CSV table of C-alpha atoms in Angstrom, one decimal:
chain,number,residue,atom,x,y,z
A,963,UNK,CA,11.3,-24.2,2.6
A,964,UNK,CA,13.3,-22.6,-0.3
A,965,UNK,CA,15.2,-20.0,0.2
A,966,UNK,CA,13.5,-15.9,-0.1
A,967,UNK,CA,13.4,-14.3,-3.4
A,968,UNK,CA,16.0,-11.3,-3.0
A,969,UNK,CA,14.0,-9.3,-5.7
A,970,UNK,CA,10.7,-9.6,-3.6
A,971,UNK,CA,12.3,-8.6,-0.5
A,972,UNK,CA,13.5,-5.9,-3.0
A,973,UNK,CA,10.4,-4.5,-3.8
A,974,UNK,CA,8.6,-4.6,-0.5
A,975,UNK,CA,11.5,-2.3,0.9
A,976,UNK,CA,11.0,-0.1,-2.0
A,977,UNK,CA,7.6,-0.6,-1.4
A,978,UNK,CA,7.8,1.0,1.4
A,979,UNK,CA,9.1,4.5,0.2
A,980,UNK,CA,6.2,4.9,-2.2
A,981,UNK,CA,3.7,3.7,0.8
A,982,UNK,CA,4.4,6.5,3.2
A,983,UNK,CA,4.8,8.9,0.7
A,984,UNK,CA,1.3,8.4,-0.1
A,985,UNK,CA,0.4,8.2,3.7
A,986,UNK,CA,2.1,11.1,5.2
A,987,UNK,CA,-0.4,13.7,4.4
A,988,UNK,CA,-3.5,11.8,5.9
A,989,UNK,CA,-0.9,11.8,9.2
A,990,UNK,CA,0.0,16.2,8.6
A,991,UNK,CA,-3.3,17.2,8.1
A,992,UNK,CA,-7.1,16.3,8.4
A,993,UNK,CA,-8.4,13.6,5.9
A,994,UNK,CA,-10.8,16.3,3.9
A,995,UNK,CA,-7.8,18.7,3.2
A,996,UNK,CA,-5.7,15.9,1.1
A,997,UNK,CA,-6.3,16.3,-2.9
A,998,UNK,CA,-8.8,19.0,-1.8
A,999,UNK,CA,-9.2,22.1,-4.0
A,1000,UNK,CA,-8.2,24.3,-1.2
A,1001,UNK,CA,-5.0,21.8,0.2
A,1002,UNK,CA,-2.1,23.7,-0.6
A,1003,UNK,CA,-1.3,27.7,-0.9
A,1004,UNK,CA,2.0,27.9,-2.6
A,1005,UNK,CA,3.3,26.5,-5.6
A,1006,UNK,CA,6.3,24.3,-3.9
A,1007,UNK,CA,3.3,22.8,-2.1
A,1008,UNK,CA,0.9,22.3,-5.2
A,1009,UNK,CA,4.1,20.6,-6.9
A,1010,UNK,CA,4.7,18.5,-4.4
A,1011,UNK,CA,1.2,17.4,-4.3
A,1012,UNK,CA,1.3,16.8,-8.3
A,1013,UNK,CA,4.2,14.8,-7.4
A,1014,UNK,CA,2.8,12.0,-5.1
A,1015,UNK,CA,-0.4,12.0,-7.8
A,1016,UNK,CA,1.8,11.0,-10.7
A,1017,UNK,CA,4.3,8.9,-9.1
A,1018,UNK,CA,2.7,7.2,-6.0
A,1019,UNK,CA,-0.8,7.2,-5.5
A,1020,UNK,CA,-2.5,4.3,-6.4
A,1021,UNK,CA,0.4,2.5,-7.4
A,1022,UNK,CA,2.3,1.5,-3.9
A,1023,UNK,CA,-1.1,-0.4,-2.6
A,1024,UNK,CA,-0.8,-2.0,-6.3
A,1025,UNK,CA,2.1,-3.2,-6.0
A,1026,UNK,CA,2.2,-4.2,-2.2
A,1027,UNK,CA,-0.7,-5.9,-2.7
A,1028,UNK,CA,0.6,-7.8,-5.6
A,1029,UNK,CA,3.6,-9.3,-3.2
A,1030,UNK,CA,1.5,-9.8,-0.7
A,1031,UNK,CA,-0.2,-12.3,-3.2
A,1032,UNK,CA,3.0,-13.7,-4.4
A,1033,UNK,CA,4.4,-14.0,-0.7
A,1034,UNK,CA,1.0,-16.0,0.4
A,1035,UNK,CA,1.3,-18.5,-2.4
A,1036,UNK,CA,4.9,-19.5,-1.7
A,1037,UNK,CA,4.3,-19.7,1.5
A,1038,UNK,CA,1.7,-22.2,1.0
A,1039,UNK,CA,3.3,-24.0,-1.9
A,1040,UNK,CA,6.6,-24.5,-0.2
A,1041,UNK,CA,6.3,-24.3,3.5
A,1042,UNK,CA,4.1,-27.6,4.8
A,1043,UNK,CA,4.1,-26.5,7.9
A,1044,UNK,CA,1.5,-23.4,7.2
A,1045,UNK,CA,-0.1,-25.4,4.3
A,1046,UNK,CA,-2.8,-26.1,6.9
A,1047,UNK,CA,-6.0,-24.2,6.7
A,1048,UNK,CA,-5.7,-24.0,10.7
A,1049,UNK,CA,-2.6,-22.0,10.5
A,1050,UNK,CA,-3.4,-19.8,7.6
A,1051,UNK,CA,-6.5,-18.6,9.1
A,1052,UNK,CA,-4.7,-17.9,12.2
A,1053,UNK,CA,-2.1,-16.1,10.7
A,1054,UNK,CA,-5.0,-13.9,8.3
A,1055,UNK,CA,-7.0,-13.3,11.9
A,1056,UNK,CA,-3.9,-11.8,13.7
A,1057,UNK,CA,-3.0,-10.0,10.6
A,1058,UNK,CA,-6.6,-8.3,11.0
A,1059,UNK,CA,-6.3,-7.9,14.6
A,1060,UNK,CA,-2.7,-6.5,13.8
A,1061,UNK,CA,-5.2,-4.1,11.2
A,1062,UNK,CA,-7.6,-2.9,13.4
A,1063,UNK,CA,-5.4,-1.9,15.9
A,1064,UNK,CA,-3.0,0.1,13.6
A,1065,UNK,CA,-6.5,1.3,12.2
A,1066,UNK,CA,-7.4,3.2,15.8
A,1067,UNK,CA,-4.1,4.1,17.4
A,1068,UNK,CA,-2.2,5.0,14.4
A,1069,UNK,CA,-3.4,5.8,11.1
A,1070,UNK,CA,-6.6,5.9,9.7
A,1071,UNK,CA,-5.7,4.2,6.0
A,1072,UNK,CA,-4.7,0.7,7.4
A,1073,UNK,CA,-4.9,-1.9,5.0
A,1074,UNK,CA,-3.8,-4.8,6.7
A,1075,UNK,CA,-7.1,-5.1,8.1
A,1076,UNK,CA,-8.4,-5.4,4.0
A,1077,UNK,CA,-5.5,-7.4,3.5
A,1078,UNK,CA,-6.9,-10.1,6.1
A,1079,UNK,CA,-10.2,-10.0,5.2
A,1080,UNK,CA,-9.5,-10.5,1.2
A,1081,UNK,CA,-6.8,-12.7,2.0
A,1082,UNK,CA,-8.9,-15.2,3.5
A,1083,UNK,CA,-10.1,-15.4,-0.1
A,1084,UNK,CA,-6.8,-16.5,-1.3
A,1085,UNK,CA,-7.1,-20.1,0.8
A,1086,UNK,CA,-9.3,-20.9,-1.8
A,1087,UNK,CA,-7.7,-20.0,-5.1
A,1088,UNK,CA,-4.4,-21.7,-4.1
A,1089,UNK,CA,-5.4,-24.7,-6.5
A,1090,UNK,CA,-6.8,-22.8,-9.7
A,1091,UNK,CA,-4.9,-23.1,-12.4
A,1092,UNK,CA,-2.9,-20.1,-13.5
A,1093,UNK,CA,-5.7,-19.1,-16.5
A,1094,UNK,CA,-8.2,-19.2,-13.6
A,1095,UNK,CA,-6.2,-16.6,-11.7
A,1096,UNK,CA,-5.5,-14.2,-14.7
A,1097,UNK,CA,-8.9,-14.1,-15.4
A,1098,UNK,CA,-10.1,-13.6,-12.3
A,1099,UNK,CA,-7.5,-10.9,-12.3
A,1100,UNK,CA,-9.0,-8.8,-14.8
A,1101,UNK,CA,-12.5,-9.5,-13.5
A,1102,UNK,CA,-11.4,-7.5,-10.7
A,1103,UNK,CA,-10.0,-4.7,-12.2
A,1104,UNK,CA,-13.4,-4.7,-14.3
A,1105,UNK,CA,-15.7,-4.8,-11.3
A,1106,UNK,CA,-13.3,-1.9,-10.0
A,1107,UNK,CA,-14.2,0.3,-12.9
A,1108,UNK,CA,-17.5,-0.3,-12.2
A,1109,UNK,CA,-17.3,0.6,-8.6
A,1110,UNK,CA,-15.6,3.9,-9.0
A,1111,UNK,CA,-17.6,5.1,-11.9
A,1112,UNK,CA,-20.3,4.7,-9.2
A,1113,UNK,CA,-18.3,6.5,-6.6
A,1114,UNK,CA,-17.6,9.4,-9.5
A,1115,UNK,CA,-21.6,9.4,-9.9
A,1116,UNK,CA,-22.3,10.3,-6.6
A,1117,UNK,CA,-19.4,12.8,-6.3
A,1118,UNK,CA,-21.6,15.4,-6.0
A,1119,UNK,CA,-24.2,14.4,-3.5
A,1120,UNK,CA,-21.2,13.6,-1.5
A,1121,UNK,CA,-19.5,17.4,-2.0
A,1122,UNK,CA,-22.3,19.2,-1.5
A,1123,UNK,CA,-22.8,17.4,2.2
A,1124,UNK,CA,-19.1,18.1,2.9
A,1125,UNK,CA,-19.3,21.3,2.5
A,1126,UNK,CA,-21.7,22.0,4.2
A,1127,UNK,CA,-20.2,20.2,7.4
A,1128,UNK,CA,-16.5,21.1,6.3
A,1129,UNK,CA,-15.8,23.6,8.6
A,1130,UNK,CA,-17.3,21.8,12.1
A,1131,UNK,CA,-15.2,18.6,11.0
A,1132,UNK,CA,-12.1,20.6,10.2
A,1133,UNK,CA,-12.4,21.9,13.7
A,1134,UNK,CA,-13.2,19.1,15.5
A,1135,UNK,CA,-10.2,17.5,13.4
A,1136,UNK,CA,-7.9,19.8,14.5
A,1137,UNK,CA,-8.8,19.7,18.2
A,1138,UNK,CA,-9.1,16.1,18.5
A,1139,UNK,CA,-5.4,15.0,16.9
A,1140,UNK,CA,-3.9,18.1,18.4
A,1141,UNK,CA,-5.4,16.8,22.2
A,1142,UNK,CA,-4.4,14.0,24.5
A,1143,UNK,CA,-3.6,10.4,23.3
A,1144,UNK,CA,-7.5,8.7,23.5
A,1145,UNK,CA,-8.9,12.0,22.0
A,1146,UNK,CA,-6.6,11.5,19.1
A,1147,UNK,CA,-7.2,7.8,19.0
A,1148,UNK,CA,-10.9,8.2,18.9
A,1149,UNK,CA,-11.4,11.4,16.1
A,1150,UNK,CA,-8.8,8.3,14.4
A,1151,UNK,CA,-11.8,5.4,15.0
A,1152,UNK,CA,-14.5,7.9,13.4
A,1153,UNK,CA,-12.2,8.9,10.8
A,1154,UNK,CA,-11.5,5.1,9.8
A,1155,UNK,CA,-15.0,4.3,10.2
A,1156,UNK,CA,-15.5,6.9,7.4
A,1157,UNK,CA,-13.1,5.9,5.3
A,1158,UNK,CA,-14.5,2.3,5.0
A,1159,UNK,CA,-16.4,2.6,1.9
A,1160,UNK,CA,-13.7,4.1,0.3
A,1161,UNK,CA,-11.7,1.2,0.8
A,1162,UNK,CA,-14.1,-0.8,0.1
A,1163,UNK,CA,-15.6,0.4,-3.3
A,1164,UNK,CA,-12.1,1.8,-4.7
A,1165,UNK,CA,-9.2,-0.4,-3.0
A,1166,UNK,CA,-10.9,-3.6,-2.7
A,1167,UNK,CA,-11.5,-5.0,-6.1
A,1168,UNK,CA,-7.9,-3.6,-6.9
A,1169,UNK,CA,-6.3,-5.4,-4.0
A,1170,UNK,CA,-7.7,-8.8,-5.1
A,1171,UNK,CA,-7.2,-8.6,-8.8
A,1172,UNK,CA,-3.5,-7.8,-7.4
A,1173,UNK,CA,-3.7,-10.8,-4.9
A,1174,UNK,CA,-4.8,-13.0,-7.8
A,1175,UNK,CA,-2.0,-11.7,-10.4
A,1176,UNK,CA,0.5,-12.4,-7.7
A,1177,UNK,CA,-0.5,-16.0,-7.3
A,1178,UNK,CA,-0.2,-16.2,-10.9
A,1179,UNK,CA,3.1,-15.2,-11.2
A,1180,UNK,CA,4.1,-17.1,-8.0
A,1181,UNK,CA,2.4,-20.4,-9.8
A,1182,UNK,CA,5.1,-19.5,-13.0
A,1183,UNK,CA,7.8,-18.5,-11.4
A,1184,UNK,CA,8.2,-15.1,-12.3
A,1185,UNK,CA,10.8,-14.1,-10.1
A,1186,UNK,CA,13.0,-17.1,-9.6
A,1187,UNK,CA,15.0,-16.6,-13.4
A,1188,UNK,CA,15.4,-12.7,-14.5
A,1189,UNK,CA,16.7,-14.0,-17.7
A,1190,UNK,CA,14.0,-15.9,-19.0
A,1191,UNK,CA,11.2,-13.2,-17.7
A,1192,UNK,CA,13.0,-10.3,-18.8
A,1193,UNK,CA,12.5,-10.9,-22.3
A,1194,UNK,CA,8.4,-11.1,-22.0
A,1195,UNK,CA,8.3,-7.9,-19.9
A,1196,UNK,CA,10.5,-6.0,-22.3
A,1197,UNK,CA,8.2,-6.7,-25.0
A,1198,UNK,CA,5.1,-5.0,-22.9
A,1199,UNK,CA,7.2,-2.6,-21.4
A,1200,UNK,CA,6.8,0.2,-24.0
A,1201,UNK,CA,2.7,0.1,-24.0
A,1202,UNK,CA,2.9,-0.3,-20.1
A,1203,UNK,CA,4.7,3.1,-20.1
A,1204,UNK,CA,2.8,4.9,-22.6
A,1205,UNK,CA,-0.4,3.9,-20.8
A,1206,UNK,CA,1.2,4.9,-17.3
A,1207,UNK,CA,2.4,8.2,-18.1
A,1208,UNK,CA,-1.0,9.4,-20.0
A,1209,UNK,CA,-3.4,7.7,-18.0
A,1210,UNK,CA,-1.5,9.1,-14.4
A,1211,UNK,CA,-1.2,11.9,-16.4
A,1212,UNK,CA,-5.0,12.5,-16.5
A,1213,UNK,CA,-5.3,11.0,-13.2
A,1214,UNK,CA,-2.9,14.0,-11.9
A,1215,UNK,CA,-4.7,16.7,-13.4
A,1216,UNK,CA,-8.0,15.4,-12.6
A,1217,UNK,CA,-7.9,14.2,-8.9
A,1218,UNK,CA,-5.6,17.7,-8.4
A,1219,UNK,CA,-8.3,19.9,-9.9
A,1220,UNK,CA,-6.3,21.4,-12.6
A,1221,UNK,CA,-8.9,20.2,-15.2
A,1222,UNK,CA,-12.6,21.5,-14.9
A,1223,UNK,CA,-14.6,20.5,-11.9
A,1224,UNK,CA,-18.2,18.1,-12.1
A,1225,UNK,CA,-17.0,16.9,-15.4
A,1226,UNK,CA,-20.1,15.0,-17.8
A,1227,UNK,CA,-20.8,11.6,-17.5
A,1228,UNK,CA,-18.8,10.3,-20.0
A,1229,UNK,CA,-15.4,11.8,-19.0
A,1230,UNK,CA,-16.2,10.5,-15.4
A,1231,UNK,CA,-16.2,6.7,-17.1
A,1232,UNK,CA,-13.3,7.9,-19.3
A,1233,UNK,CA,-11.4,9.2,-16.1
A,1234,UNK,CA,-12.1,5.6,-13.6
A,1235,UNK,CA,-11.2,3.5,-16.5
A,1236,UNK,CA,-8.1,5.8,-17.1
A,1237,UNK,CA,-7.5,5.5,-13.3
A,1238,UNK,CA,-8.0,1.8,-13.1
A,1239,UNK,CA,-5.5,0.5,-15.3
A,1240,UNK,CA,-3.1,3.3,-15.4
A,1241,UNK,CA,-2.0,3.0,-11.8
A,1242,UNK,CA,-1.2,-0.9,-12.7
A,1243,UNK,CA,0.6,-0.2,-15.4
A,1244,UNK,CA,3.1,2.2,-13.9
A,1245,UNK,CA,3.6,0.1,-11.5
A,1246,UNK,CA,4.6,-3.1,-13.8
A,1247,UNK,CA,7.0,0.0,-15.6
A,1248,UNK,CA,8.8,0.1,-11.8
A,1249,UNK,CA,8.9,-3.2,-11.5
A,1250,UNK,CA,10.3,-4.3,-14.8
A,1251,UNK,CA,13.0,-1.3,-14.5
A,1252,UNK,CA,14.0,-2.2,-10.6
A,1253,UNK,CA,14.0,-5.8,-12.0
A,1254,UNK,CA,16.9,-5.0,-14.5
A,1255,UNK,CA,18.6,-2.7,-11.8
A,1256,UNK,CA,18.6,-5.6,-9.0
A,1257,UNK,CA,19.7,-8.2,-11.7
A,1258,UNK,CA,22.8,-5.8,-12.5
A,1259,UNK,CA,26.0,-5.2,-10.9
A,1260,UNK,CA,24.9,-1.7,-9.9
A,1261,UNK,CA,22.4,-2.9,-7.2
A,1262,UNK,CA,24.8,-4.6,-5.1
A,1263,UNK,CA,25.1,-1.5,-2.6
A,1264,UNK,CA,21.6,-1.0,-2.3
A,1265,UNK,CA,20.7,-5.4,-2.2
A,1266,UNK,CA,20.9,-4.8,1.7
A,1267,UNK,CA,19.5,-2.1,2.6
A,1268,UNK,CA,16.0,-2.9,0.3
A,1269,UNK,CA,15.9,-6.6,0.9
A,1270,UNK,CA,16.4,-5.6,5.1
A,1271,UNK,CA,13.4,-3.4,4.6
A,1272,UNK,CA,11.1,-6.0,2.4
A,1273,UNK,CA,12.0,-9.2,5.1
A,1274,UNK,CA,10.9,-6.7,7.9
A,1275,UNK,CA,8.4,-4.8,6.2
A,1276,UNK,CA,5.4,-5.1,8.9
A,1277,UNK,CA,7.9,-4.0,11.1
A,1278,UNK,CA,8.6,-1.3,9.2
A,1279,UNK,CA,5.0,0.0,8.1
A,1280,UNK,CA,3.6,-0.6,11.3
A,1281,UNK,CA,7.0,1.7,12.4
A,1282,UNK,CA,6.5,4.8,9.8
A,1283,UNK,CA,3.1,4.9,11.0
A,1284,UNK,CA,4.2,5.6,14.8
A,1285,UNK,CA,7.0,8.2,13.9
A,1286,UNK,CA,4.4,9.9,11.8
A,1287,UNK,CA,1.6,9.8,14.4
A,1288,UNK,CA,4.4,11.1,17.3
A,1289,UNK,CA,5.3,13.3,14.7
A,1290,UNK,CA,2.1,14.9,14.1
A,1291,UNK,CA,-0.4,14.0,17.2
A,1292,UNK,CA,-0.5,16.8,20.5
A,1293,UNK,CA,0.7,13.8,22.8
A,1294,UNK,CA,4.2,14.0,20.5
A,1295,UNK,CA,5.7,16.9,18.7
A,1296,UNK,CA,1.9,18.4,17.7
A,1297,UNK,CA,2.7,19.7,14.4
A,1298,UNK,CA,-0.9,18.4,13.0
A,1299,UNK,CA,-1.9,20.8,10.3
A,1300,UNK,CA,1.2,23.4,10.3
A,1301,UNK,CA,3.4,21.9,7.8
A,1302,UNK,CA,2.8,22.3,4.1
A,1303,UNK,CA,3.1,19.4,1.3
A,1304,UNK,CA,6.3,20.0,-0.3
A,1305,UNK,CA,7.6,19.8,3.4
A,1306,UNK,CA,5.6,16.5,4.2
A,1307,UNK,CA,6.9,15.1,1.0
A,1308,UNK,CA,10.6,16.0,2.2
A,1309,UNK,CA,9.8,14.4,5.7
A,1310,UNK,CA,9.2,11.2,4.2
A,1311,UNK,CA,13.0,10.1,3.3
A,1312,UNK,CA,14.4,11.1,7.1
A,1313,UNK,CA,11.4,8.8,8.3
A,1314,UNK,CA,12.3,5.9,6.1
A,1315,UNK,CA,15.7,6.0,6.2
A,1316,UNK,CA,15.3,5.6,10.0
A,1317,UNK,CA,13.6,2.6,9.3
A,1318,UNK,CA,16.3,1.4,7.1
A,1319,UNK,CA,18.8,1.6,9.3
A,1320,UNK,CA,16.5,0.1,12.2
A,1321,UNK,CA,16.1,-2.9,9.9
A,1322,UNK,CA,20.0,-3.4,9.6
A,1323,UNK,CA,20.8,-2.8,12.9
A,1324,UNK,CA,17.9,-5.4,14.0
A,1325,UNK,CA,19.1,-7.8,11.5
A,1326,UNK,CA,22.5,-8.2,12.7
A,1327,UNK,CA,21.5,-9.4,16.0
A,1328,UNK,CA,17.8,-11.4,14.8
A,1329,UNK,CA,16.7,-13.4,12.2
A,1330,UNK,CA,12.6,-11.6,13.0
A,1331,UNK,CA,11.6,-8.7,12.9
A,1332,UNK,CA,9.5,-7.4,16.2
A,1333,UNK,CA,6.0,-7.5,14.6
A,1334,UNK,CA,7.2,-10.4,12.3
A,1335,UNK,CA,7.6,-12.5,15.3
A,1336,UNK,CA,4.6,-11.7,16.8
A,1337,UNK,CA,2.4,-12.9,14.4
A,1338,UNK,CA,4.2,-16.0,13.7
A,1339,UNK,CA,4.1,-16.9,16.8
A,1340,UNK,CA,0.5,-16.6,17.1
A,1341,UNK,CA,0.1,-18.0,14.1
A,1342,UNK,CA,2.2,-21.6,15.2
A,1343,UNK,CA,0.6,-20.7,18.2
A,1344,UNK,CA,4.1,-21.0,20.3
A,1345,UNK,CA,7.4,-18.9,21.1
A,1346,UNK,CA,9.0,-18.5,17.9
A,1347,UNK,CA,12.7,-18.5,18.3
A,1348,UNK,CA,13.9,-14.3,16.9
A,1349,UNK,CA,17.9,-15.2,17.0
């Protein structure tokens, strides 16, 4: 097997930042509240709010989804061993179980359990040619226009029945994740239950256009020579960045209510399309700038600390999401609901930094991270060796 990417590694740790960022208020406060027009009361919090809007939502699961692509692909192309369907299937069904599990005792926005069930897809596509995967790339992100300018049609039907309920399922909420552990973990099953076609109608086609593009660049060789890719991406860079800051622009002021509520049908179209390819192209505008920091002498500080992160980053999600549940849940510290945004946004660096150091401190004494091991052992379906 050839030697790991440092860059990728990279990215998944930095990944990992933007992930919980966008996570940590589904953990502080019931799902309803978050991007609600009622979520915050002071300005610090409505800031903060804006914040993860323009910078992070949308574009983490982009971008973890798009390694996760590029991670599957070399592990197939250059690792014989799991280049049997066998093995990759067992791997993908103990990612999902992984999924599901994270899904009901720890957070309600799991996406390892999508990741699974897409990535069976990706068994597939490993032969098709790299057109075949570009295109199929921006079929995606087409059919996920589609799906959320049905979502923004029936915005209303679906407002007007949460209102109407809003208060009982605040309370019960509140009650449930500030009780004992099962009456947290269960309000967490209905929650994720609810939450499905969400996930399925606005993350999914995202996640395998993002699957497919990292294939593609996988196939090319993206990563592997900075020089001789750095050129290409400089040249989109500029219209990338344009198109990220406007269309997260809109995205912020819309999804924050800061531009009229139950907008006409054609600004609803205007605002998935917006949101659809906006998010993307941030996200290529971080990617292309941590590229050029990573390839400099500047990064070589940070190389350790990111790449530790990336090579344990199951681990490591799977680990936010139990300091944030301990953090917030009655059986831990109970402080579901009483902290405000600005706050939650601060808590996230403590959190990862933890994390961080974990990873360093684990590495120096195993080559696996906990979780990592796990599921490589199921999926070679023996005691992998963690020294």
């Amino acid at each position: 097997m050839k030697d790991r990417i440092g860059f990728i590694d990279f990215l998944r740790g930095f990944a990992l930042l933007g992930i919980l960022v966008v996570n940590l208020p589904y953990f502080s406060k019931p799902m309803y509240l978050v991007a609600s027009l009622g979520e915050n009361s002071t300005l610090l919090d409505s800031i903060a709010s804006w914040i993860v809007a323009f910078f992070f939502e949308s574009k983490f699961y982009v971008l973890f989804s798009f390694l996760f692509g590029y991670g599957f692909f070399i592990q197939l192309e250059n690792n014989p061993e799991t280049n049997s369907r066998s093995r990759y299937f067992r791997r993908i069904f103990g990612l999902g179980i992984l999924g599901l599990l994270h899904g009901i005792f720890l957070f309600i926005g799991d996406i390892l359990l999508s990741y699974a069930i897409l990535g069976a897809l990706l068994w597939f596509l490993r032969n098709r040619t790299s057109s075949w995967l570009f295109k199929l790339s921006l079929v995606c992100l087409t059919v996920a226009v589609f799906c959320r300018i049905g979502m923004s049609l029936a915005e209303v039907e679906f407002k007007s029945q949460l209102e109407a309920n809003l208060p009982r399922l605040l309370e019960e909420s509140r009650k449930a994740y500030l009780g004992g552990f099962w009456e947290s973990n269960l309000q967490r099953t209905k929650d994720t239950i609810l939450s499905i076609p969400f996930l399925v109608f606005y993350q999914w086609p995202t996640v395998l256009s993002m699957f497919a593009l990292g294939f593609y660049a996988a196939k090319n060789s993206i990563f592997t020579d900075w020089e001789k890719t750095k050129p290409g991406f400089k040249k989109i860079f500029p219209w990338a960045l344009v198109l990220g800051i406007l269309g997260n622009l809109v995205y912020t002021l819309h999804s924050r209510h800061i531009l009229p509520e139950n907008p006409n049908v054609f600004l609803k179209i205007l605002y998935a399309i917006s949101d659809t390819f906006s998010a993307p192209a941030l996200t290529f505008c971080y990617v292309y700038l941590l590229g050029n920091y990573y390839h400099s002498g500047r990064s070589f500080a940070d190389r350790i600390w990111f790449e530790t992160m990336g090579k344990f980053s199951l681990t490591c999600y799977l680990g936010e999401s139990l300091v944030c549940t301990w953090i917030f849940c009655g059986w831990g510290l109970g402080y579901f609901d009483q902290i405000g945004s600005y706050i939650v946004l601060l808590l996230t660096v403590p959190i990862w930094i933890f994390w961080g150091a974990f990873s360093l401190i684990w590495k120096s004494n195993f080559s696996l991270g906990p979780m990592e091991w796990i599921l490589r052992s199921w999926t070679y379906w023996k005691k992998i060796k963690i020294v």
